[in-house]
Amino acid sequence: MNEIERFIKRMVTGDEKWITFDTNLRKRSWSKRSEAPQTVTKPGLMAMKVLLSIDQKRPELAIRRGDVLHKDNARPHTSVMTHQKFWEPDWEVLMHPPYSPDPAPSEYPLFIALQNFLSDTKLGSREDCENPLLEFFVNEDQYFYERGIMKLPLKWQYIVQQNGAYLTQI
């Protein structure tokens, strides 16, 4: 294993994923007997944030001494208290480029696959999310997660070669 691979295998990263709930409501309307009643989406309730707390459910995946923590520069991650926690002894912090349009490393393999997995699933509440999410995480092996993270050096090299241009694929 070369130096880059050893560095990448020490990385811990995270992000959040928005899961859209199906909030269609039936609305009174005139229709023929053979037609379905009209439905409307209730605005404001479609996107509810469900945070995936892997560190609580899988403590062995939580950050350990000597790991490299990769974080983005969103507001909550740049507060003084957050910085103090991130810079504890033996934590190496790898900052995500400010205002970068590129997704965090966790989004490459994880969120695209999760979105595809949930695409045909109707979720009406947070409780409706639990079983499909558990099924997704149980069915993915270690190689699935490792494969996405190990592509990072190639992605970083591409971004440098493109003078920081948005990363669309690799």
JSON list of N, CA and C in Angstrom, two decimals, residues 81-138:
[
{"chain": "A", "resi": 81, "resn": "MET", "atom": "N", "xyz": [-16.53, 26.83, 18.27]},
{"chain": "A", "resi": 81, "resn": "MET", "atom": "CA", "xyz": [-16.65, 25.59, 19.05]},
{"chain": "A", "resi": 81, "resn": "MET", "atom": "C", "xyz": [-16.36, 24.37, 18.19]},
{"chain": "A", "resi": 82, "resn": "THR", "atom": "N", "xyz": [-16.85, 24.39, 16.96]},
{"chain": "A", "resi": 82, "resn": "THR", "atom": "CA", "xyz": [-16.61, 23.27, 16.06]},
{"chain": "A", "resi": 82, "resn": "THR", "atom": "C", "xyz": [-15.13, 23.15, 15.75]},
{"chain": "A", "resi": 83, "resn": "HIS", "atom": "N", "xyz": [-14.49, 24.28, 15.47]},
{"chain": "A", "resi": 83, "resn": "HIS", "atom": "CA", "xyz": [-13.05, 24.26, 15.19]},
{"chain": "A", "resi": 83, "resn": "HIS", "atom": "C", "xyz": [-12.27, 23.70, 16.37]},
{"chain": "A", "resi": 84, "resn": "GLN", "atom": "N", "xyz": [-12.63, 24.11, 17.58]},
{"chain": "A", "resi": 84, "resn": "GLN", "atom": "CA", "xyz": [-11.92, 23.61, 18.76]},
{"chain": "A", "resi": 84, "resn": "GLN", "atom": "C", "xyz": [-12.04, 22.09, 18.86]},
{"chain": "A", "resi": 85, "resn": "LYS", "atom": "N", "xyz": [-13.22, 21.57, 18.61]},
{"chain": "A", "resi": 85, "resn": "LYS", "atom": "CA", "xyz": [-13.43, 20.12, 18.68]},
{"chain": "A", "resi": 85, "resn": "LYS", "atom": "C", "xyz": [-12.63, 19.41, 17.58]},
{"chain": "A", "resi": 86, "resn": "PHE", "atom": "N", "xyz": [-12.64, 19.97, 16.38]},
{"chain": "A", "resi": 86, "resn": "PHE", "atom": "CA", "xyz": [-11.95, 19.34, 15.26]},
{"chain": "A", "resi": 86, "resn": "PHE", "atom": "C", "xyz": [-10.44, 19.33, 15.43]},
{"chain": "A", "resi": 87, "resn": "TRP", "atom": "N", "xyz": [-9.90, 20.31, 16.14]},
{"chain": "A", "resi": 87, "resn": "TRP", "atom": "CA", "xyz": [-8.45, 20.40, 16.27]},
{"chain": "A", "resi": 87, "resn": "TRP", "atom": "C", "xyz": [-7.94, 19.76, 17.56]},
{"chain": "A", "resi": 88, "resn": "GLU", "atom": "N", "xyz": [-8.70, 18.82, 18.13]},
{"chain": "A", "resi": 88, "resn": "GLU", "atom": "CA", "xyz": [-8.22, 18.10, 19.30]},
{"chain": "A", "resi": 88, "resn": "GLU", "atom": "C", "xyz": [-6.92, 17.38, 18.93]},
{"chain": "A", "resi": 89, "resn": "PRO", "atom": "N", "xyz": [-6.12, 17.04, 19.94]},
{"chain": "A", "resi": 89, "resn": "PRO", "atom": "CA", "xyz": [-4.85, 16.35, 19.65]},
{"chain": "A", "resi": 89, "resn": "PRO", "atom": "C", "xyz": [-5.07, 15.08, 18.83]},
{"chain": "A", "resi": 90, "resn": "ASP", "atom": "N", "xyz": [-4.16, 14.84, 17.94]},
{"chain": "A", "resi": 90, "resn": "ASP", "atom": "CA", "xyz": [-4.13, 13.64, 17.09]},
{"chain": "A", "resi": 90, "resn": "ASP", "atom": "C", "xyz": [-5.21, 13.60, 16.02]},
{"chain": "A", "resi": 91, "resn": "TRP", "atom": "N", "xyz": [-5.92, 14.70, 15.81]},
{"chain": "A", "resi": 91, "resn": "TRP", "atom": "CA", "xyz": [-6.85, 14.75, 14.69]},
{"chain": "A", "resi": 91, "resn": "TRP", "atom": "C", "xyz": [-6.22, 15.62, 13.62]},
{"chain": "A", "resi": 92, "resn": "GLU", "atom": "N", "xyz": [-6.16, 15.11, 12.44]},
{"chain": "A", "resi": 92, "resn": "GLU", "atom": "CA", "xyz": [-5.67, 15.88, 11.31]},
{"chain": "A", "resi": 92, "resn": "GLU", "atom": "C", "xyz": [-6.92, 16.33, 10.55]},
{"chain": "A", "resi": 93, "resn": "VAL", "atom": "N", "xyz": [-7.04, 17.61, 10.23]},
{"chain": "A", "resi": 93, "resn": "VAL", "atom": "CA", "xyz": [-8.24, 18.12, 9.57]},
{"chain": "A", "resi": 93, "resn": "VAL", "atom": "C", "xyz": [-7.91, 18.49, 8.14]},
{"chain": "A", "resi": 94, "resn": "LEU", "atom": "N", "xyz": [-8.65, 17.92, 7.21]},
{"chain": "A", "resi": 94, "resn": "LEU", "atom": "CA", "xyz": [-8.51, 18.22, 5.79]},
{"chain": "A", "resi": 94, "resn": "LEU", "atom": "C", "xyz": [-9.73, 19.03, 5.39]},
{"chain": "A", "resi": 95, "resn": "MET", "atom": "N", "xyz": [-9.53, 20.30, 5.11]},
{"chain": "A", "resi": 95, "resn": "MET", "atom": "CA", "xyz": [-10.66, 21.19, 4.81]},
{"chain": "A", "resi": 95, "resn": "MET", "atom": "C", "xyz": [-11.13, 20.99, 3.37]},
{"chain": "A", "resi": 96, "resn": "HIS", "atom": "N", "xyz": [-12.43, 21.08, 3.18]},
{"chain": "A", "resi": 96, "resn": "HIS", "atom": "CA", "xyz": [-13.02, 21.09, 1.85]},
{"chain": "A", "resi": 96, "resn": "HIS", "atom": "C", "xyz": [-12.80, 22.49, 1.29]},
{"chain": "A", "resi": 97, "resn": "PRO", "atom": "N", "xyz": [-12.48, 22.65, 0.02]},
{"chain": "A", "resi": 97, "resn": "PRO", "atom": "CA", "xyz": [-12.25, 23.99, -0.51]},
{"chain": "A", "resi": 97, "resn": "PRO", "atom": "C", "xyz": [-13.47, 24.88, -0.29]},
{"chain": "A", "resi": 98, "resn": "PRO", "atom": "N", "xyz": [-13.26, 26.15, 0.15]},
{"chain": "A", "resi": 98, "resn": "PRO", "atom": "CA", "xyz": [-14.40, 27.03, 0.40]},
{"chain": "A", "resi": 98, "resn": "PRO", "atom": "C", "xyz": [-15.23, 27.26, -0.85]},
{"chain": "A", "resi": 99, "resn": "TYR", "atom": "N", "xyz": [-16.52, 27.25, -0.67]},
{"chain": "A", "resi": 99, "resn": "TYR", "atom": "CA", "xyz": [-17.49, 27.49, -1.75]},
{"chain": "A", "resi": 99, "resn": "TYR", "atom": "C", "xyz": [-17.33, 26.53, -2.92]},
{"chain": "A", "resi": 100, "resn": "SER", "atom": "N", "xyz": [-16.77, 25.37, -2.65]},
{"chain": "A", "resi": 100, "resn": "SER", "atom": "CA", "xyz": [-16.58, 24.40, -3.72]},
{"chain": "A", "resi": 100, "resn": "SER", "atom": "C", "xyz": [-17.92, 23.81, -4.13]},
{"chain": "A", "resi": 101, "resn": "PRO", "atom": "N", "xyz": [-18.19, 23.76, -5.44]},
{"chain": "A", "resi": 101, "resn": "PRO", "atom": "CA", "xyz": [-19.43, 23.13, -5.89]},
{"chain": "A", "resi": 101, "resn": "PRO", "atom": "C", "xyz": [-19.35, 21.61, -5.87]},
{"chain": "A", "resi": 102, "resn": "ASP", "atom": "N", "xyz": [-18.14, 21.09, -5.66]},
{"chain": "A", "resi": 102, "resn": "ASP", "atom": "CA", "xyz": [-17.98, 19.64, -5.66]},
{"chain": "A", "resi": 102, "resn": "ASP", "atom": "C", "xyz": [-18.51, 19.05, -4.36]},
{"chain": "A", "resi": 103, "resn": "PRO", "atom": "N", "xyz": [-19.15, 17.90, -4.45]},
{"chain": "A", "resi": 103, "resn": "PRO", "atom": "CA", "xyz": [-19.68, 17.27, -3.24]},
{"chain": "A", "resi": 103, "resn": "PRO", "atom": "C", "xyz": [-18.57, 16.73, -2.35]},
{"chain": "A", "resi": 104, "resn": "ALA", "atom": "N", "xyz": [-18.90, 16.55, -1.10]},
{"chain": "A", "resi": 104, "resn": "ALA", "atom": "CA", "xyz": [-17.97, 15.94, -0.15]},
{"chain": "A", "resi": 104, "resn": "ALA", "atom": "C", "xyz": [-17.73, 14.49, -0.57]},
{"chain": "A", "resi": 105, "resn": "PRO", "atom": "N", "xyz": [-16.61, 13.89, -0.15]},
{"chain": "A", "resi": 105, "resn": "PRO", "atom": "CA", "xyz": [-16.32, 12.51, -0.54]},
{"chain": "A", "resi": 105, "resn": "PRO", "atom": "C", "xyz": [-17.42, 11.52, -0.22]},
{"chain": "A", "resi": 106, "resn": "SER", "atom": "N", "xyz": [-18.17, 11.76, 0.85]},
{"chain": "A", "resi": 106, "resn": "SER", "atom": "CA", "xyz": [-19.24, 10.82, 1.22]},
{"chain": "A", "resi": 106, "resn": "SER", "atom": "C", "xyz": [-20.33, 10.77, 0.16]},
{"chain": "A", "resi": 107, "resn": "GLU", "atom": "N", "xyz": [-20.45, 11.83, -0.62]},
{"chain": "A", "resi": 107, "resn": "GLU", "atom": "CA", "xyz": [-21.53, 11.89, -1.60]},
{"chain": "A", "resi": 107, "resn": "GLU", "atom": "C", "xyz": [-21.24, 11.07, -2.84]},
{"chain": "A", "resi": 108, "resn": "TYR", "atom": "N", "xyz": [-19.97, 10.82, -3.15]},
{"chain": "A", "resi": 108, "resn": "TYR", "atom": "CA", "xyz": [-19.67, 10.10, -4.38]},
{"chain": "A", "resi": 108, "resn": "TYR", "atom": "C", "xyz": [-20.32, 8.73, -4.42]},
{"chain": "A", "resi": 109, "resn": "PRO", "atom": "N", "xyz": [-19.96, 7.81, -3.54]},
{"chain": "A", "resi": 109, "resn": "PRO", "atom": "CA", "xyz": [-20.58, 6.49, -3.64]},
{"chain": "A", "resi": 109, "resn": "PRO", "atom": "C", "xyz": [-21.89, 6.41, -2.88]},
{"chain": "A", "resi": 110, "resn": "LEU", "atom": "N", "xyz": [-21.95, 7.05, -1.72]},
{"chain": "A", "resi": 110, "resn": "LEU", "atom": "CA", "xyz": [-23.05, 6.81, -0.79]},
{"chain": "A", "resi": 110, "resn": "LEU", "atom": "C", "xyz": [-24.35, 7.45, -1.24]},
{"chain": "A", "resi": 111, "resn": "PHE", "atom": "N", "xyz": [-24.37, 8.76, -1.43]},
{"chain": "A", "resi": 111, "resn": "PHE", "atom": "CA", "xyz": [-25.64, 9.44, -1.65]},
{"chain": "A", "resi": 111, "resn": "PHE", "atom": "C", "xyz": [-26.25, 9.16, -3.01]},
{"chain": "A", "resi": 112, "resn": "ILE", "atom": "N", "xyz": [-25.42, 8.95, -4.02]},
{"chain": "A", "resi": 112, "resn": "ILE", "atom": "CA", "xyz": [-25.98, 8.62, -5.33]},
{"chain": "A", "resi": 112, "resn": "ILE", "atom": "C", "xyz": [-26.65, 7.25, -5.27]},
{"chain": "A", "resi": 113, "resn": "ALA", "atom": "N", "xyz": [-25.97, 6.28, -4.66]},
{"chain": "A", "resi": 113, "resn": "ALA", "atom": "CA", "xyz": [-26.55, 4.94, -4.52]},
{"chain": "A", "resi": 113, "resn": "ALA", "atom": "C", "xyz": [-27.79, 4.96, -3.64]},
{"chain": "A", "resi": 114, "resn": "LEU", "atom": "N", "xyz": [-27.75, 5.74, -2.57]},
{"chain": "A", "resi": 114, "resn": "LEU", "atom": "CA", "xyz": [-28.91, 5.84, -1.67]},
{"chain": "A", "resi": 114, "resn": "LEU", "atom": "C", "xyz": [-30.10, 6.46, -2.40]},
{"chain": "A", "resi": 115, "resn": "GLN", "atom": "N", "xyz": [-29.85, 7.51, -3.17]},
{"chain": "A", "resi": 115, "resn": "GLN", "atom": "CA", "xyz": [-30.93, 8.15, -3.94]},
{"chain": "A", "resi": 115, "resn": "GLN", "atom": "C", "xyz": [-31.55, 7.16, -4.92]},
{"chain": "A", "resi": 116, "resn": "ASN", "atom": "N", "xyz": [-30.71, 6.39, -5.62]},
{"chain": "A", "resi": 116, "resn": "ASN", "atom": "CA", "xyz": [-31.22, 5.39, -6.55]},
{"chain": "A", "resi": 116, "resn": "ASN", "atom": "C", "xyz": [-32.02, 4.31, -5.83]},
{"chain": "A", "resi": 117, "resn": "PHE", "atom": "N", "xyz": [-31.54, 3.89, -4.67]},
{"chain": "A", "resi": 117, "resn": "PHE", "atom": "CA", "xyz": [-32.22, 2.86, -3.89]},
{"chain": "A", "resi": 117, "resn": "PHE", "atom": "C", "xyz": [-33.60, 3.32, -3.44]},
{"chain": "A", "resi": 118, "resn": "LEU", "atom": "N", "xyz": [-33.72, 4.58, -3.06]},
{"chain": "A", "resi": 118, "resn": "LEU", "atom": "CA", "xyz": [-34.98, 5.12, -2.55]},
{"chain": "A", "resi": 118, "resn": "LEU", "atom": "C", "xyz": [-35.90, 5.67, -3.64]},
{"chain": "A", "resi": 119, "resn": "SER", "atom": "N", "xyz": [-35.47, 5.66, -4.89]},
{"chain": "A", "resi": 119, "resn": "SER", "atom": "CA", "xyz": [-36.21, 6.35, -5.95]},
{"chain": "A", "resi": 119, "resn": "SER", "atom": "C", "xyz": [-37.65, 5.88, -6.12]},
{"chain": "A", "resi": 120, "resn": "ASP", "atom": "N", "xyz": [-37.92, 4.61, -5.94]},
{"chain": "A", "resi": 120, "resn": "ASP", "atom": "CA", "xyz": [-39.29, 4.10, -6.12]},
{"chain": "A", "resi": 120, "resn": "ASP", "atom": "C", "xyz": [-40.02, 3.89, -4.80]},
{"chain": "A", "resi": 121, "resn": "THR", "atom": "N", "xyz": [-39.44, 4.36, -3.70]},
{"chain": "A", "resi": 121, "resn": "THR", "atom": "CA", "xyz": [-40.02, 4.16, -2.38]},
{"chain": "A", "resi": 121, "resn": "THR", "atom": "C", "xyz": [-40.80, 5.40, -1.97]},
{"chain": "A", "resi": 122, "resn": "LYS", "atom": "N", "xyz": [-42.04, 5.22, -1.53]},
{"chain": "A", "resi": 122, "resn": "LYS", "atom": "CA", "xyz": [-42.83, 6.36, -1.04]},
{"chain": "A", "resi": 122, "resn": "LYS", "atom": "C", "xyz": [-42.64, 6.46, 0.46]},
{"chain": "A", "resi": 123, "resn": "LEU", "atom": "N", "xyz": [-42.13, 7.59, 0.90]},
{"chain": "A", "resi": 123, "resn": "LEU", "atom": "CA", "xyz": [-41.87, 7.83, 2.31]},
{"chain": "A", "resi": 123, "resn": "LEU", "atom": "C", "xyz": [-42.76, 8.98, 2.78]},
{"chain": "A", "resi": 124, "resn": "GLY", "atom": "N", "xyz": [-43.59, 8.72, 3.76]},
{"chain": "A", "resi": 124, "resn": "GLY", "atom": "CA", "xyz": [-44.50, 9.74, 4.25]},
{"chain": "A", "resi": 124, "resn": "GLY", "atom": "C", "xyz": [-44.06, 10.38, 5.55]},
{"chain": "A", "resi": 125, "resn": "SER", "atom": "N", "xyz": [-43.10, 9.76, 6.24]},
{"chain": "A", "resi": 125, "resn": "SER", "atom": "CA", "xyz": [-42.67, 10.28, 7.53]},
{"chain": "A", "resi": 125, "resn": "SER", "atom": "C", "xyz": [-41.26, 9.77, 7.85]},
{"chain": "A", "resi": 126, "resn": "ARG", "atom": "N", "xyz": [-40.71, 10.28, 8.91]},
{"chain": "A", "resi": 126, "resn": "ARG", "atom": "CA", "xyz": [-39.38, 9.84, 9.35]},
{"chain": "A", "resi": 126, "resn": "ARG", "atom": "C", "xyz": [-39.40, 8.34, 9.66]},
{"chain": "A", "resi": 127, "resn": "GLU", "atom": "N", "xyz": [-40.47, 7.86, 10.27]},
{"chain": "A", "resi": 127, "resn": "GLU", "atom": "CA", "xyz": [-40.58, 6.45, 10.63]},
{"chain": "A", "resi": 127, "resn": "GLU", "atom": "C", "xyz": [-40.56, 5.57, 9.38]},
{"chain": "A", "resi": 128, "resn": "ASP", "atom": "N", "xyz": [-41.16, 6.05, 8.29]},
{"chain": "A", "resi": 128, "resn": "ASP", "atom": "CA", "xyz": [-41.17, 5.30, 7.03]},
{"chain": "A", "resi": 128, "resn": "ASP", "atom": "C", "xyz": [-39.77, 5.13, 6.46]},
{"chain": "A", "resi": 129, "resn": "CYS", "atom": "N", "xyz": [-38.83, 5.97, 6.88]},
{"chain": "A", "resi": 129, "resn": "CYS", "atom": "CA", "xyz": [-37.46, 5.92, 6.36]},
{"chain": "A", "resi": 129, "resn": "CYS", "atom": "C", "xyz": [-36.63, 4.81, 6.99]},
{"chain": "A", "resi": 130, "resn": "GLU", "atom": "N", "xyz": [-36.94, 4.44, 8.22]},
{"chain": "A", "resi": 130, "resn": "GLU", "atom": "CA", "xyz": [-36.06, 3.56, 8.98]},
{"chain": "A", "resi": 130, "resn": "GLU", "atom": "C", "xyz": [-35.77, 2.23, 8.30]},
{"chain": "A", "resi": 131, "resn": "ASN", "atom": "N", "xyz": [-36.79, 1.48, 7.92]},
{"chain": "A", "resi": 131, "resn": "ASN", "atom": "CA", "xyz": [-36.56, 0.16, 7.32]},
{"chain": "A", "resi": 131, "resn": "ASN", "atom": "C", "xyz": [-35.82, 0.24, 5.99]},
{"chain": "A", "resi": 132, "resn": "PRO", "atom": "N", "xyz": [-36.21, 1.11, 5.05]},
{"chain": "A", "resi": 132, "resn": "PRO", "atom": "CA", "xyz": [-35.44, 1.19, 3.81]},
{"chain": "A", "resi": 132, "resn": "PRO", "atom": "C", "xyz": [-33.98, 1.60, 4.03]},
{"chain": "A", "resi": 133, "resn": "LEU", "atom": "N", "xyz": [-33.73, 2.52, 4.97]},
{"chain": "A", "resi": 133, "resn": "LEU", "atom": "CA", "xyz": [-32.35, 2.93, 5.23]},
{"chain": "A", "resi": 133, "resn": "LEU", "atom": "C", "xyz": [-31.54, 1.79, 5.83]},
{"chain": "A", "resi": 134, "resn": "LEU", "atom": "N", "xyz": [-32.13, 1.07, 6.78]},
{"chain": "A", "resi": 134, "resn": "LEU", "atom": "CA", "xyz": [-31.45, -0.09, 7.36]},
{"chain": "A", "resi": 134, "resn": "LEU", "atom": "C", "xyz": [-31.15, -1.13, 6.29]},
{"chain": "A", "resi": 135, "resn": "GLU", "atom": "N", "xyz": [-32.13, -1.38, 5.43]},
{"chain": "A", "resi": 135, "resn": "GLU", "atom": "CA", "xyz": [-31.93, -2.35, 4.34]},
{"chain": "A", "resi": 135, "resn": "GLU", "atom": "C", "xyz": [-30.78, -1.92, 3.44]},
{"chain": "A", "resi": 136, "resn": "PHE", "atom": "N", "xyz": [-30.73, -0.64, 3.10]},
{"chain": "A", "resi": 136, "resn": "PHE", "atom": "CA", "xyz": [-29.65, -0.14, 2.24]},
{"chain": "A", "resi": 136, "resn": "PHE", "atom": "C", "xyz": [-28.29, -0.36, 2.88]},
{"chain": "A", "resi": 137, "resn": "PHE", "atom": "N", "xyz": [-28.12, 0.05, 4.15]},
{"chain": "A", "resi": 137, "resn": "PHE", "atom": "CA", "xyz": [-26.82, -0.04, 4.80]},
{"chain": "A", "resi": 137, "resn": "PHE", "atom": "C", "xyz": [-26.40, -1.49, 5.06]},
{"chain": "A", "resi": 138, "resn": "VAL", "atom": "N", "xyz": [-27.36, -2.37, 5.35]},
{"chain": "A", "resi": 138, "resn": "VAL", "atom": "CA", "xyz": [-27.03, -3.77, 5.59]},
{"chain": "A", "resi": 138, "resn": "VAL", "atom": "C", "xyz": [-26.56, -4.45, 4.30]}
]
